[in-house]
């Protein structure tokens, strides 16, 4: 097992399943950290851009370009460059700044991408955490005419009991789908885990 991959087993399985289905031309990862999720993303993708505010680069992944700096500055130029090319982004993992504003900013920038011939899926890690979830909910999803569906609970999160995270809610994936076809009507929103998440909040440190 990859000790540097800080995700639950259910999240790992979901991520690898999505990668196998979408077979990305280009993947984008926001939040390199120790490179745990980057390795399977690299293995499944033709090319990867991995963003982190700190220099997290390491050898052994020749198809990965590490981008250092605040994603509010470094991400948009890459999106614009890909939009102007014949290449496609088919997979995005947002797992960087976990503040409400940071999450909203990363989402807003990713929504500047224009799909060409194939769909793009966006996975957002820690979607069950209150700050992250608020950032996801308040993000400008409808600004992109190519954004069709948002599932806040693609993979549910966890109320932790271990000493270092006791009473905290982390984990989970939200998933958003973009396609080359323009949306008609509103974005389809699903949150099937919300009643359970609210019950978890009653036992957490957040109240």
Short mmCIF file of C-alpha atoms in Angstrom, two decimals:
data_model
loop_
_atom_site.label_atom_id
_atom_site.label_comp_id
_atom_site.label_asym_id
_atom_site.label_seq_id
_atom_site.Cartn_x
_atom_site.Cartn_y
_atom_site.Cartn_z
CA UNK A 1 0.00 0.00 0.00
CA UNK A 2 1.21 3.51 -0.87
CA UNK A 3 1.93 5.09 2.54
CA UNK A 4 2.11 8.55 0.95
CA UNK A 5 -1.48 8.35 -0.34
CA UNK A 6 -3.60 10.08 2.30
CA UNK A 7 -7.01 8.86 1.18
CA UNK A 8 -9.46 6.27 2.45
CA UNK A 9 -9.67 2.97 0.57
CA UNK A 10 -13.08 3.91 -0.86
CA UNK A 11 -11.60 7.16 -2.22
CA UNK A 12 -8.66 5.35 -3.80
CA UNK A 13 -10.94 2.85 -5.50
CA UNK A 14 -13.19 5.64 -6.79
CA UNK A 15 -10.27 7.66 -8.13
CA UNK A 16 -8.73 4.69 -9.92
CA UNK A 17 -12.11 3.69 -11.38
CA UNK A 18 -12.68 7.19 -12.74
CA UNK A 19 -9.20 7.27 -14.26
CA UNK A 20 -9.76 3.91 -15.95
CA UNK A 21 -13.06 5.09 -17.42
CA UNK A 22 -11.93 8.52 -18.62
CA UNK A 23 -8.40 7.59 -19.79
CA UNK A 24 -7.23 11.21 -19.64
CA UNK A 25 -5.23 12.99 -22.27
CA UNK A 26 -4.27 15.64 -19.72
CA UNK A 27 -4.96 15.45 -15.97
CA UNK A 28 -4.66 18.29 -13.48
CA UNK A 29 -3.99 17.78 -9.78
CA UNK A 30 -4.27 20.71 -7.38
CA UNK A 31 -2.45 19.74 -4.20
CA UNK A 32 0.58 17.49 -4.79
CA UNK A 33 1.49 16.98 -1.11
CA UNK A 34 3.48 13.70 -0.92
CA UNK A 35 2.49 12.49 -4.39
CA UNK A 36 0.25 9.63 -3.25
CA UNK A 37 -2.61 10.27 -5.65
CA UNK A 38 -0.27 11.66 -8.30
CA UNK A 39 1.27 8.28 -9.03
CA UNK A 40 -1.94 6.56 -10.22
CA UNK A 41 -2.98 9.75 -12.02
CA UNK A 42 0.35 9.76 -13.86
CA UNK A 43 0.04 6.08 -14.75
CA UNK A 44 -3.40 6.61 -16.30
CA UNK A 45 -2.74 9.89 -18.13
CA UNK A 46 -0.81 11.00 -21.18
CA UNK A 47 0.29 14.17 -19.37
CA UNK A 48 -0.23 15.65 -15.89
CA UNK A 49 0.13 19.09 -14.35
CA UNK A 50 0.49 18.91 -10.57
CA UNK A 51 0.09 22.16 -8.62
CA UNK A 52 1.22 22.93 -5.09
CA UNK A 53 2.02 26.10 -3.18
CA UNK A 54 5.32 24.47 -2.13
CA UNK A 55 7.93 22.75 -4.29
CA UNK A 56 6.80 19.11 -4.10
CA UNK A 57 8.59 17.87 -7.22
CA UNK A 58 10.26 14.46 -7.23
CA UNK A 59 11.78 12.25 -9.94
CA UNK A 60 10.35 9.17 -11.61
CA UNK A 61 7.23 10.55 -13.30
CA UNK A 62 8.38 11.83 -16.71
CA UNK A 63 4.88 12.81 -17.88
CA UNK A 64 4.30 15.11 -14.89
CA UNK A 65 5.01 18.84 -14.87
CA UNK A 66 5.22 20.19 -11.32
CA UNK A 67 3.96 23.76 -10.93
CA UNK A 68 4.94 25.61 -7.75
CA UNK A 69 3.05 28.60 -6.34
CA UNK A 70 -0.43 29.67 -5.36
CA UNK A 71 -2.93 28.02 -7.70
CA UNK A 72 -4.90 31.29 -7.80
CA UNK A 73 -1.97 32.57 -9.89
CA UNK A 74 -0.43 29.49 -11.53
CA UNK A 75 -3.49 27.52 -12.66
CA UNK A 76 -5.22 29.86 -15.12
CA UNK A 77 -2.27 30.24 -17.53
CA UNK A 78 -2.14 26.44 -17.90
CA UNK A 79 -5.91 26.25 -18.48
CA UNK A 80 -5.70 29.02 -21.08
CA UNK A 81 -2.79 27.32 -22.84
CA UNK A 82 -4.66 24.02 -23.06
CA UNK A 83 -7.81 25.78 -24.27
CA UNK A 84 -5.78 27.29 -27.12
CA UNK A 85 -4.34 23.89 -28.11
CA UNK A 86 -5.82 20.69 -29.52
CA UNK A 87 -5.18 18.87 -26.24
CA UNK A 88 -7.89 17.98 -23.71
CA UNK A 89 -8.23 17.93 -19.93
CA UNK A 90 -10.29 14.89 -18.99
CA UNK A 91 -9.56 14.62 -15.27
CA UNK A 92 -9.12 17.21 -12.50
CA UNK A 93 -8.47 16.54 -8.81
CA UNK A 94 -8.97 19.51 -6.48
CA UNK A 95 -7.25 18.78 -3.16
CA UNK A 96 -5.25 21.91 -2.39
CA UNK A 97 -6.34 24.90 -0.30
CA UNK A 98 -9.09 23.56 1.99
CA UNK A 99 -10.42 26.96 3.02
CA UNK A 100 -13.83 27.99 1.73
CA UNK A 101 -12.40 30.78 -0.43
CA UNK A 102 -9.53 28.61 -1.67
CA UNK A 103 -11.89 25.87 -2.80
CA UNK A 104 -14.16 28.35 -4.58
CA UNK A 105 -11.19 29.96 -6.34
CA UNK A 106 -9.81 26.64 -7.62
CA UNK A 107 -13.24 25.59 -8.87
CA UNK A 108 -13.82 28.91 -10.61
CA UNK A 109 -10.50 28.61 -12.45
CA UNK A 110 -11.10 25.00 -13.48
CA UNK A 111 -14.48 26.02 -14.89
CA UNK A 112 -12.65 28.22 -17.37
CA UNK A 113 -11.72 25.05 -19.25
CA UNK A 114 -13.71 24.40 -22.45
CA UNK A 115 -14.19 20.68 -23.25
CA UNK A 116 -13.49 19.77 -26.87
CA UNK A 117 -14.48 16.22 -27.86
CA UNK A 118 -14.64 14.22 -24.62
CA UNK A 119 -16.06 14.74 -21.11
CA UNK A 120 -14.10 16.09 -18.16
CA UNK A 121 -14.65 14.92 -14.59
CA UNK A 122 -13.67 17.01 -11.57
CA UNK A 123 -13.15 15.23 -8.25
CA UNK A 124 -13.05 17.38 -5.12
CA UNK A 125 -11.48 15.74 -2.07
CA UNK A 126 -12.66 16.28 1.52
CA UNK A 127 -16.11 17.28 0.28
CA UNK A 128 -17.65 16.29 3.63
CA UNK A 129 -15.58 18.80 5.62
CA UNK A 130 -17.76 21.82 6.50
CA UNK A 131 -15.44 24.50 5.10
CA UNK A 132 -14.67 22.58 1.92
CA UNK A 133 -18.33 21.71 1.37
CA UNK A 134 -19.41 25.33 1.73
CA UNK A 135 -16.79 26.33 -0.80
CA UNK A 136 -18.07 23.69 -3.20
CA UNK A 137 -21.72 24.67 -2.76
CA UNK A 138 -21.04 28.39 -3.18
CA UNK A 139 -18.73 28.00 -6.19
CA UNK A 140 -19.90 29.50 -9.52
CA UNK A 141 -20.80 26.19 -11.17
CA UNK A 142 -23.49 27.69 -13.38
CA UNK A 143 -20.96 30.09 -14.92
CA UNK A 144 -19.73 27.28 -17.15
CA UNK A 145 -22.26 26.29 -19.81
CA UNK A 146 -20.42 22.96 -20.10
CA UNK A 147 -20.97 21.93 -16.46
CA UNK A 148 -23.93 19.54 -16.28
CA UNK A 149 -23.92 17.61 -13.01
CA UNK A 150 -22.59 17.99 -9.47
CA UNK A 151 -22.75 15.18 -6.90
CA UNK A 152 -21.63 16.39 -3.48
CA UNK A 153 -21.40 12.82 -2.16
CA UNK A 154 -19.87 10.75 -4.94
CA UNK A 155 -17.92 9.16 -2.06
CA UNK A 156 -19.07 9.97 1.52
CA UNK A 157 -16.68 11.34 4.14
CA UNK A 158 -15.78 10.16 7.64
CA UNK A 159 -16.17 11.40 11.22
CA UNK A 160 -12.75 10.62 12.70
CA UNK A 161 -12.20 9.11 16.13
CA UNK A 162 -8.41 8.81 16.08
CA UNK A 163 -6.66 11.16 18.56
CA UNK A 164 -5.16 13.63 16.07
CA UNK A 165 -8.47 14.17 14.22
CA UNK A 166 -11.03 13.29 16.87
CA UNK A 167 -14.39 14.88 16.16
CA UNK A 168 -13.31 16.22 12.76
CA UNK A 169 -15.05 15.40 9.47
CA UNK A 170 -12.79 14.83 6.49
CA UNK A 171 -12.68 12.80 3.32
CA UNK A 172 -15.21 12.15 0.64
CA UNK A 173 -15.32 13.08 -3.01
CA UNK A 174 -17.66 15.46 -4.74
CA UNK A 175 -17.79 14.89 -8.51
CA UNK A 176 -18.68 17.32 -11.28
CA UNK A 177 -19.15 16.48 -14.95
CA UNK A 178 -18.36 18.72 -17.91
CA UNK A 179 -19.10 17.80 -21.52
CA UNK A 180 -18.53 19.52 -24.89
CA UNK A 181 -22.31 19.97 -25.22
CA UNK A 182 -23.77 23.13 -23.70
CA UNK A 183 -26.13 22.72 -20.76
CA UNK A 184 -29.80 23.49 -21.13
CA UNK A 185 -31.42 24.44 -17.84
CA UNK A 186 -29.89 24.31 -14.37
CA UNK A 187 -26.96 22.26 -13.10
CA UNK A 188 -28.15 18.90 -11.74
CA UNK A 189 -27.25 18.80 -8.02
CA UNK A 190 -27.26 15.68 -5.86
CA UNK A 191 -26.37 15.33 -2.16
CA UNK A 192 -27.54 11.86 -1.11
CA UNK A 193 -25.34 11.72 2.02
CA UNK A 194 -26.50 15.06 3.44
CA UNK A 195 -28.84 13.67 6.16
CA UNK A 196 -26.04 11.40 7.42
CA UNK A 197 -23.53 14.25 7.23
CA UNK A 198 -25.78 16.45 9.35
CA UNK A 199 -26.03 13.66 11.92
CA UNK A 200 -22.23 13.43 11.93
CA UNK A 201 -22.00 17.19 12.55
CA UNK A 202 -23.91 16.77 15.82
CA UNK A 203 -21.06 14.58 17.11
CA UNK A 204 -18.25 16.69 15.68
CA UNK A 205 -16.17 19.63 16.92
CA UNK A 206 -17.94 22.01 14.54
CA UNK A 207 -20.94 22.77 16.76
#
